[in-house]
PDB file of C-alpha atoms in Angstrom:
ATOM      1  CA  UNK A1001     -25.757   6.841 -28.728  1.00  0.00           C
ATOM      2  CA  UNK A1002     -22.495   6.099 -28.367  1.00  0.00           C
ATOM      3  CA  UNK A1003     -21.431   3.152 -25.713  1.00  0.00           C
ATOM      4  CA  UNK A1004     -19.236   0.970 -24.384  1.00  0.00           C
ATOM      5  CA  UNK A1005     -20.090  -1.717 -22.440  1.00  0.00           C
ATOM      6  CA  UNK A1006     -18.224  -3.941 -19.495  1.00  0.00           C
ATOM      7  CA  UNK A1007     -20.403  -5.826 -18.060  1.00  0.00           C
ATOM      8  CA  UNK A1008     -18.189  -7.126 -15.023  1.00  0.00           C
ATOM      9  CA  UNK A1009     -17.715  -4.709 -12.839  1.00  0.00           C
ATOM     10  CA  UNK A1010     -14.954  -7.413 -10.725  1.00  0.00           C
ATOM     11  CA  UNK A1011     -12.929 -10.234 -11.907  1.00  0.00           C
ATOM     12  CA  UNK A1012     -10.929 -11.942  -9.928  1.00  0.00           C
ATOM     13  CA  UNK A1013      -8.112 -14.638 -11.319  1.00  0.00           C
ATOM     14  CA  UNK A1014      -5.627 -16.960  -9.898  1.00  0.00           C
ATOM     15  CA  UNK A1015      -1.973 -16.411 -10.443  1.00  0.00           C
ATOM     16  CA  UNK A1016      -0.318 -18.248 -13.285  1.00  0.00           C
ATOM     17  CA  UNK A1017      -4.170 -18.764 -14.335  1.00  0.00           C
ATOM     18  CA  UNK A1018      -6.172 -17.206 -17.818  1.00  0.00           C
ATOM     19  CA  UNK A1019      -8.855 -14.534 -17.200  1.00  0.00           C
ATOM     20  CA  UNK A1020     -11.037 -13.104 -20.421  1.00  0.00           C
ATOM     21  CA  UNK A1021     -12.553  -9.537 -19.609  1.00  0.00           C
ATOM     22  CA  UNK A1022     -15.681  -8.876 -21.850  1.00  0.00           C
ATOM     23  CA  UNK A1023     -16.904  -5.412 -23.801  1.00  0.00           C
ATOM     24  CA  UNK A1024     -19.128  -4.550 -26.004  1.00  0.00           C
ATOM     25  CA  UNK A1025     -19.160  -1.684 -27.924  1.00  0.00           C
ATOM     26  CA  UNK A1026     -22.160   0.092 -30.230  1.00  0.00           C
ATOM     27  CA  UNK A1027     -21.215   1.574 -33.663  1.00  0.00           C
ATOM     28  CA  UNK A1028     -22.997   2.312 -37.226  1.00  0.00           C
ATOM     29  CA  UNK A1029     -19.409   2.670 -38.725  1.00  0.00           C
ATOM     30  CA  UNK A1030     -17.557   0.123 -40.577  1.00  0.00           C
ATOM     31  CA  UNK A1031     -13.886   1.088 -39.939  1.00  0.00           C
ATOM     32  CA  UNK A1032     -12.691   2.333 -36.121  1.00  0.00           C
ATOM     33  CA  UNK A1033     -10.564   1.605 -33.055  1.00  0.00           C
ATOM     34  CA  UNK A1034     -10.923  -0.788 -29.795  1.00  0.00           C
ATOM     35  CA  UNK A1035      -8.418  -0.406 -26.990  1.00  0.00           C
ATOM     36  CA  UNK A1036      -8.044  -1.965 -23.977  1.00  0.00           C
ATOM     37  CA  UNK A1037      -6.459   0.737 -21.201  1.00  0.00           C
ATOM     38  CA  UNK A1038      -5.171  -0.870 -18.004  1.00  0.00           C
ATOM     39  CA  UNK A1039      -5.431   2.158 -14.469  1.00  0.00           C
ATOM     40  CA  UNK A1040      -3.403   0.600 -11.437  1.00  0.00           C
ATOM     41  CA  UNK A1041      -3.837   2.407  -8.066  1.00  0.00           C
ATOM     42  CA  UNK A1042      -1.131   4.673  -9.365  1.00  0.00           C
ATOM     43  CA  UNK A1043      -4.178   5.645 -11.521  1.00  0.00           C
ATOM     44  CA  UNK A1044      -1.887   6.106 -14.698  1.00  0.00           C
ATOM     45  CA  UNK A1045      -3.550   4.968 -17.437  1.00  0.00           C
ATOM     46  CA  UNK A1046      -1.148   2.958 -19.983  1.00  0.00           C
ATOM     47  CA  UNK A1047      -2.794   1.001 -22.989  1.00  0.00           C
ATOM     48  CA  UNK A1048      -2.421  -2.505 -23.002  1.00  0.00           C
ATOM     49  CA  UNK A1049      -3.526  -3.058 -26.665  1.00  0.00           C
ATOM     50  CA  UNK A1050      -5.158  -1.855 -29.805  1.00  0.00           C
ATOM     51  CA  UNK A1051      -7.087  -3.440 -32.187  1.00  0.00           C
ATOM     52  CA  UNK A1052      -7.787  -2.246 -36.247  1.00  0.00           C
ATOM     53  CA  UNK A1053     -11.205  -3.152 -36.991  1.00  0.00           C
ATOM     54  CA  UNK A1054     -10.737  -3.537 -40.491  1.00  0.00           C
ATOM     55  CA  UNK A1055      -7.829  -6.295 -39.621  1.00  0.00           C
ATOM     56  CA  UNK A1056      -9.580  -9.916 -39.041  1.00  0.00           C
ATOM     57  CA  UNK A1057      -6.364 -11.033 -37.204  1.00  0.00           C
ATOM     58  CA  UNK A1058      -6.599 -10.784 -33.193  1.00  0.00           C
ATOM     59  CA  UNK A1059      -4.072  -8.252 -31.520  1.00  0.00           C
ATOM     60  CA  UNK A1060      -1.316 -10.305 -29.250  1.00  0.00           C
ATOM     61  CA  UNK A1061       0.438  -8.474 -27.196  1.00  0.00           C
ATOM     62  CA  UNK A1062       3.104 -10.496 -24.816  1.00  0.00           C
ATOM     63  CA  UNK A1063       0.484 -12.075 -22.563  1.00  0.00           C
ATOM     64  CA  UNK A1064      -2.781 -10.126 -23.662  1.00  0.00           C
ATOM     65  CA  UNK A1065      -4.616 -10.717 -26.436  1.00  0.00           C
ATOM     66  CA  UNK A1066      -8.446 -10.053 -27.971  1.00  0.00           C
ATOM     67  CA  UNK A1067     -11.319 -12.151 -29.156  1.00  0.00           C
ATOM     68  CA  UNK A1068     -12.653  -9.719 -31.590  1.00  0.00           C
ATOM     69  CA  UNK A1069     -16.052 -10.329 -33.066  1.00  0.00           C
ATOM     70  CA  UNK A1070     -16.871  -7.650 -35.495  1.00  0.00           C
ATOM     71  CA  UNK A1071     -20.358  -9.188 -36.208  1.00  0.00           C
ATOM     72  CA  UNK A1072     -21.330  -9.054 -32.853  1.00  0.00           C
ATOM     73  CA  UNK A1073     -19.303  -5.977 -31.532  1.00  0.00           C
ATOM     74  CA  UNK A1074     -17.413  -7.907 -28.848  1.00  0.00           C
ATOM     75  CA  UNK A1075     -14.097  -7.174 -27.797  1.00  0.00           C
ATOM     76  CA  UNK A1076     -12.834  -9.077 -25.178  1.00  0.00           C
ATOM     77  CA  UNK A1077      -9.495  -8.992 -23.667  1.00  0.00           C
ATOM     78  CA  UNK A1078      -7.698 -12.082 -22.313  1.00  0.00           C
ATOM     79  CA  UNK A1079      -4.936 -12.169 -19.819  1.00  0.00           C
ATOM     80  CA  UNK A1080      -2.734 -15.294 -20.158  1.00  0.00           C
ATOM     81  CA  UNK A1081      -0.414 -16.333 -16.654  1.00  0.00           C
ATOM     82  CA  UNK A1082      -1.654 -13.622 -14.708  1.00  0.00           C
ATOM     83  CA  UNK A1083       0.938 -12.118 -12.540  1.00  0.00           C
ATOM     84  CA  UNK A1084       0.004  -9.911  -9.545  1.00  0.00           C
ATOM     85  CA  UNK A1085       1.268  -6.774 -10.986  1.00  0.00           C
ATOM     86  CA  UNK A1086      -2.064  -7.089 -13.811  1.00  0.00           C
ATOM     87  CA  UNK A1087      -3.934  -5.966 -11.105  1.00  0.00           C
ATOM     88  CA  UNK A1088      -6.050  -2.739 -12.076  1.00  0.00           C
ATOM     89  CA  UNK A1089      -9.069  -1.409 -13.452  1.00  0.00           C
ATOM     90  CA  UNK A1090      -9.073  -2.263 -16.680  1.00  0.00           C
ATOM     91  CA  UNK A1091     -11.199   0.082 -19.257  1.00  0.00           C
ATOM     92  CA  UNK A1092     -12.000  -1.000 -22.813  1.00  0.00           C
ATOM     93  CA  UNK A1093     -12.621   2.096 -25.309  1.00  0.00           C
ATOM     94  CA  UNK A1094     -13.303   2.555 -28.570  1.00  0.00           C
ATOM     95  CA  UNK A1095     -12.004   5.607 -31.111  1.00  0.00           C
ATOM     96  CA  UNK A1096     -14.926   7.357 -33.525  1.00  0.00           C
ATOM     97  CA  UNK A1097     -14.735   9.734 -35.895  1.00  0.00           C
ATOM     98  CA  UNK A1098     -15.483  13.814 -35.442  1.00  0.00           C
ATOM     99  CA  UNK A1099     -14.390  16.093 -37.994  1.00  0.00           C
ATOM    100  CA  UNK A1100     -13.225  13.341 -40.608  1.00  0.00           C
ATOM    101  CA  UNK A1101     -10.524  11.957 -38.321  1.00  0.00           C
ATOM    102  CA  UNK A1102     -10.841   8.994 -35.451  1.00  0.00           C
ATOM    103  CA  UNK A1103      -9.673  11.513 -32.244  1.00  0.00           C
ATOM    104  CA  UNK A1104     -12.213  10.557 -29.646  1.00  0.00           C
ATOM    105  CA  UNK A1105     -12.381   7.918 -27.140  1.00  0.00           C
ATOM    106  CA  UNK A1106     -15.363   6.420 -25.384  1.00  0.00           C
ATOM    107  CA  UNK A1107     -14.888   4.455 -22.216  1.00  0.00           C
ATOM    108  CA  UNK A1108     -16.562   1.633 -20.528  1.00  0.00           C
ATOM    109  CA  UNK A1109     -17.007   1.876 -16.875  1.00  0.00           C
ATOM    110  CA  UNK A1110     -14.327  -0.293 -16.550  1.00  0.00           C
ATOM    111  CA  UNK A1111     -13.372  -4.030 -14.774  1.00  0.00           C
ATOM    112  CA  UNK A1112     -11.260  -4.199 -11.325  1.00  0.00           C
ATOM    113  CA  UNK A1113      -9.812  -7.243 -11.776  1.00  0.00           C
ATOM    114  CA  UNK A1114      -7.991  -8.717  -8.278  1.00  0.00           C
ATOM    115  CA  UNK A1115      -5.264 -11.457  -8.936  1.00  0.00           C
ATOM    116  CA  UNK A1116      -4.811 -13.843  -6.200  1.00  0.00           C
ATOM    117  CA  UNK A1117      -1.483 -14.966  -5.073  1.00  0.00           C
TER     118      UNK A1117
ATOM    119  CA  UNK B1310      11.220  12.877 -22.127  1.00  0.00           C
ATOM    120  CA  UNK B1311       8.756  13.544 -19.420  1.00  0.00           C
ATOM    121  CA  UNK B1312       5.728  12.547 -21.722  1.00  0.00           C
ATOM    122  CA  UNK B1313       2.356  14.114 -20.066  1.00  0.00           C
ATOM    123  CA  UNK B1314       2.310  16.145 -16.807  1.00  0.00           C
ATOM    124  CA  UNK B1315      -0.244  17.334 -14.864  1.00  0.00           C
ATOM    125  CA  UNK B1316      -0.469  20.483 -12.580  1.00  0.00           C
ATOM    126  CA  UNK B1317      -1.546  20.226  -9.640  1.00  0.00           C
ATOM    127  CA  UNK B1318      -1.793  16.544  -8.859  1.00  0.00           C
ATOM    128  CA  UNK B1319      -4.296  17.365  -6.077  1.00  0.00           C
ATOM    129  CA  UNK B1320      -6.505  21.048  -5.087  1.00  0.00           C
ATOM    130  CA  UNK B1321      -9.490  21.264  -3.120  1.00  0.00           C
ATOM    131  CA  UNK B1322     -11.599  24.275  -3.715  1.00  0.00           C
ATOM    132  CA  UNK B1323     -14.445  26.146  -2.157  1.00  0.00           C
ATOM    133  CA  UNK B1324     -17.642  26.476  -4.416  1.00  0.00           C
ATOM    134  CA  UNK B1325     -17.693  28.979  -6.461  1.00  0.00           C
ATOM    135  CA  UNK B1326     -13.788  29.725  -6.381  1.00  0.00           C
ATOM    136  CA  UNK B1327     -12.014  29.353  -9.788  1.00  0.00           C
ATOM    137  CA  UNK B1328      -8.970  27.507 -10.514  1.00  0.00           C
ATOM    138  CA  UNK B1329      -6.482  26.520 -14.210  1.00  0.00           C
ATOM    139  CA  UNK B1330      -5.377  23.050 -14.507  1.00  0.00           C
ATOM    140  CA  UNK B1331      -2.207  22.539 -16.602  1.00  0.00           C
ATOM    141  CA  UNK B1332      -1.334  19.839 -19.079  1.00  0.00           C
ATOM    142  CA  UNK B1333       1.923  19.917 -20.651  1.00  0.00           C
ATOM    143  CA  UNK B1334       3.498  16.866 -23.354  1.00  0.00           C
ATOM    144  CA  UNK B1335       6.862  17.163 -24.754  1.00  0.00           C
ATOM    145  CA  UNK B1336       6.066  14.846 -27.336  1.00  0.00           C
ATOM    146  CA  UNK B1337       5.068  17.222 -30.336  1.00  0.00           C
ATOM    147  CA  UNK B1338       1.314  15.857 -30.763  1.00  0.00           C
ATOM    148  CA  UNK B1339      -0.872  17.702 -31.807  1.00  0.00           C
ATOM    149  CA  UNK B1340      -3.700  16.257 -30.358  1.00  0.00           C
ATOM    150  CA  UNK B1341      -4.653  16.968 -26.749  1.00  0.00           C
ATOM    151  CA  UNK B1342      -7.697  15.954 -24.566  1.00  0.00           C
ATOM    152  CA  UNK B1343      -9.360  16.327 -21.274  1.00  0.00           C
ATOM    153  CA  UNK B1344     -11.182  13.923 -19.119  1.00  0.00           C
ATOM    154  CA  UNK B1345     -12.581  13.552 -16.555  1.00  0.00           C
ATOM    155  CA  UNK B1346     -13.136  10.295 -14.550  1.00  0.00           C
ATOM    156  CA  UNK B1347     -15.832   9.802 -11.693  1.00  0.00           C
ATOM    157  CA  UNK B1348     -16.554   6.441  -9.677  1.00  0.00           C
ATOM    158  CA  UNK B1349     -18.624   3.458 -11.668  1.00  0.00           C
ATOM    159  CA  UNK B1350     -18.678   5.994 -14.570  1.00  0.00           C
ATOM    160  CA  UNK B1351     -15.556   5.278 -16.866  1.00  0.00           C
ATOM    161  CA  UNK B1352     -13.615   8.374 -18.272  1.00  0.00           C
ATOM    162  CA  UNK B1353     -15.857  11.030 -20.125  1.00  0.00           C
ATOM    163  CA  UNK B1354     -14.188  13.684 -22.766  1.00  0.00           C
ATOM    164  CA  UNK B1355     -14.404  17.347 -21.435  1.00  0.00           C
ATOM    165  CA  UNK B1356     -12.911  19.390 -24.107  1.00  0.00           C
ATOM    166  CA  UNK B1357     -10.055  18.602 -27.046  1.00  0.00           C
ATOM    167  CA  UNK B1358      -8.008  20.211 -29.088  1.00  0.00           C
ATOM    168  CA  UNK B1359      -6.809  18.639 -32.457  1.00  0.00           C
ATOM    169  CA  UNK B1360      -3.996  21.430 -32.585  1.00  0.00           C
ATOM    170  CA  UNK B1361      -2.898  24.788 -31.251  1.00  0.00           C
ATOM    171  CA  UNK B1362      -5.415  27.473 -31.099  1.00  0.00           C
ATOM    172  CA  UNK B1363      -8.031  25.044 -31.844  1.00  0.00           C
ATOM    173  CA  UNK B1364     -10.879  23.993 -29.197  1.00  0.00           C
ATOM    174  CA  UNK B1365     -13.850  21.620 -29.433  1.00  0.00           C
ATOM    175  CA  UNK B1366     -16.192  20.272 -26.886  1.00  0.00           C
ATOM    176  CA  UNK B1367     -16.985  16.927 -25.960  1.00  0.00           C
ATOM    177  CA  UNK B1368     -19.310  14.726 -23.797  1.00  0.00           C
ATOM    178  CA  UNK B1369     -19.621  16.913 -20.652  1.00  0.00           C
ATOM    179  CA  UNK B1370     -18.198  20.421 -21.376  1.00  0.00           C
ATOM    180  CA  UNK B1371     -20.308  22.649 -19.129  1.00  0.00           C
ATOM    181  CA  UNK B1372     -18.706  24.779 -16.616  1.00  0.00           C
ATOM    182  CA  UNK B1373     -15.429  23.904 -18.281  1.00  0.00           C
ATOM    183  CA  UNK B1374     -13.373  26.286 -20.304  1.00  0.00           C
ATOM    184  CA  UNK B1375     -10.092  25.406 -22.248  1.00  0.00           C
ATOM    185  CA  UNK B1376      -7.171  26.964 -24.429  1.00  0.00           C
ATOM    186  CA  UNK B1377      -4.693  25.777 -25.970  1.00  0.00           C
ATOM    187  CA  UNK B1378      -2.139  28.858 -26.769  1.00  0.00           C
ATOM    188  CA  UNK B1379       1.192  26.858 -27.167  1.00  0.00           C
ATOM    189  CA  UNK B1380       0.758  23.462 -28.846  1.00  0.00           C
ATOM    190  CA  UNK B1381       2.435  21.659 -25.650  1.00  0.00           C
ATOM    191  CA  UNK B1382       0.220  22.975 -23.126  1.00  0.00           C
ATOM    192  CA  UNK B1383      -3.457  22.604 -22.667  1.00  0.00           C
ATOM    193  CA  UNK B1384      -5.496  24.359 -19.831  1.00  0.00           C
ATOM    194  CA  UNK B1385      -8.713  23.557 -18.438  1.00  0.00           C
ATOM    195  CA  UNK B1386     -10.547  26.140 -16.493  1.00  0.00           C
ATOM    196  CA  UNK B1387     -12.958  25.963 -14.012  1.00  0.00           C
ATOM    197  CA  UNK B1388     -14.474  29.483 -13.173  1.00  0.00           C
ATOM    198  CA  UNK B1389     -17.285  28.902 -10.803  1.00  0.00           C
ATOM    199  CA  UNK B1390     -16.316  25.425  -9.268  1.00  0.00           C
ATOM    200  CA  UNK B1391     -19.963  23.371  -8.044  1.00  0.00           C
ATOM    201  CA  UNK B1392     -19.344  19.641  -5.704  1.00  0.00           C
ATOM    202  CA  UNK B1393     -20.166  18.302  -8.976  1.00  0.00           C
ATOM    203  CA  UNK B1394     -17.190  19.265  -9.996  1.00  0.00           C
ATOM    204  CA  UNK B1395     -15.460  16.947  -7.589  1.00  0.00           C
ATOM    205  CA  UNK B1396     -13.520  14.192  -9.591  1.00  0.00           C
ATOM    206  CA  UNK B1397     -10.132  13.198 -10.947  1.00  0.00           C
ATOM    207  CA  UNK B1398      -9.351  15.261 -14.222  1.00  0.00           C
ATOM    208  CA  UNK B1399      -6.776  13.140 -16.769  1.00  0.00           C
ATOM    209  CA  UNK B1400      -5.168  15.421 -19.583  1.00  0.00           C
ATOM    210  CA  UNK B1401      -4.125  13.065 -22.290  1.00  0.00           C
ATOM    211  CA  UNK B1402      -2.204  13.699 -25.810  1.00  0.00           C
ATOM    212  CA  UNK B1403      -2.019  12.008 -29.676  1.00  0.00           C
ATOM    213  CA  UNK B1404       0.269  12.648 -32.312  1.00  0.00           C
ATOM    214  CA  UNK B1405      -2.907  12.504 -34.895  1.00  0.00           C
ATOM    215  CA  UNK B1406      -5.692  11.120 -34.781  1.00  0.00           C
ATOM    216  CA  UNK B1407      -6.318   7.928 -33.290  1.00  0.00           C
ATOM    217  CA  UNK B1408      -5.784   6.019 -36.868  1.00  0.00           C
ATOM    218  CA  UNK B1409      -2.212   6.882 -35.800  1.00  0.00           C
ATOM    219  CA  UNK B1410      -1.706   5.422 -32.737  1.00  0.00           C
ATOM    220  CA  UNK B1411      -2.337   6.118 -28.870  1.00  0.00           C
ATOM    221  CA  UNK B1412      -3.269   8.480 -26.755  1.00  0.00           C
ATOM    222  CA  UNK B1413      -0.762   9.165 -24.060  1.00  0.00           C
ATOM    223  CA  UNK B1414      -2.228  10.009 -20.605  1.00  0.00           C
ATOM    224  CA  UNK B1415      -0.875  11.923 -17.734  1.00  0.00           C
ATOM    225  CA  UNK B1416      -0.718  11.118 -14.009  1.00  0.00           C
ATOM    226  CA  UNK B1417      -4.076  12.932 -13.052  1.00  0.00           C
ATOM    227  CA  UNK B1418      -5.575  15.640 -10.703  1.00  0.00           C
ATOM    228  CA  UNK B1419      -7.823  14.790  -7.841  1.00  0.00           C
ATOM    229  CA  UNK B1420     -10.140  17.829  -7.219  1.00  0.00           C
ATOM    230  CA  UNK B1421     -12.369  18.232  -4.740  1.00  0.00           C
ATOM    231  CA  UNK B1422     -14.818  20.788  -4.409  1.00  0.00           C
ATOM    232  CA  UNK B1423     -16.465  21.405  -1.222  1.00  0.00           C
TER     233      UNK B1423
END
């Protein structure tokens, strides 16, 4: 089966502080897609950032950035001075193929995270 | 450039009563999706549609029926809504597949099915 795993279902991070947000993810395929989608209470979904499996290089993106472990099928995102608008639900997904082209999504349950002031 | 829009952005239904839920993008992708997102349980693919006239099912597609007549509009039908039904449906569009980037998601529709 195909899964995604976050196994925190709350964070919770000081202002101005680092938080990490953990997934896992289950595949048999050598070559796919991680994303990490961030859902506010406005519950608009807007990706926060993408990562190419077959690229060893970590996506960086402004203050968010992944500790991608293709071995061990961990993609963790990383929030650097946390500001109070990153708080949301946070859902980490991975793309697999159908039909010979990567057009699906699977979704974790997702991470609230709550940023302190 | 209005990017994804949902119609309605909230319905409550009887059981059994039917009801069409529209997604539009004026983006040209030919890509669209439906999901469907309940409490503790992530977002789970309904249908998709990887251009126009084409329809494919996905994780949970039962009691769900889609088309997708015009390439920038993709309808999800409900014909017999059931309480299970309850949740909040996301309609979401790529220009390929994801090897080519995002997929662009739309503001939602809470239903609830009584």
């Amino acid at each position: 089966a195909q899964t995604v795993t976050q196994s925190q279902p709350e964070m919770s991070v000081q202002e101005a502080e680092t938080v990490t947000l953990s997934c896992t993810y289950d595949t048999s395929e050598s070559d796919y897609y991680l994303f990490w989608y961030k859902q506010p209470p406005s519950r608009q979904m807007i990706l926060v950032i993408r990562q190419e499996a077959y690229k060893q290089q970590n996506a960086t993106e402004n203050r968010f950035s992944v500790n991608f472990q293709k071995a061990a099928k961990s993609f963790s995102l990383k929030i650097s001075d946390s500001q109070l608008g990153d708080a949301a639900m946070y859902f980490c997904a991975r793309g697999y193929n159908y039909g010979g082209a990567t057009n699906k999504l699977i979704f974790g349950t997702g991470t609230l995270l709550a940023v302190q002031p | 450039n209005a990017g994804v829009t949902q119609t309605p952005k909230f319905r409550v239904l009887k059981t059994g009563q039917s009801m069409t839920l529209l997604c539009a993008q004026d983006m040209n992708h030919e890509y669209m999706y439906w999901y469907r997102q309940d409490p503790g349980m992530g977002l789970r693919l309904i249908h998709y549609s990887v251009g126009e006239g084409t329809t494919a099912k996905g994780e949970v597609p039962d009691g769900y029926n889609v088309s997708r007549l015009k390439k920038q509009n993709f309808l999800l039908g409900l014909e017999s809504a059931a309480p299970s039904q309850t949740s909040v449906y996301f309609c979401a569009s790529s220009r390929e597949g994801l090897a080519a980037g995002e997929q662009y998601f739309g503001p939602g529709t809470r239903l609830t099915v009584t």
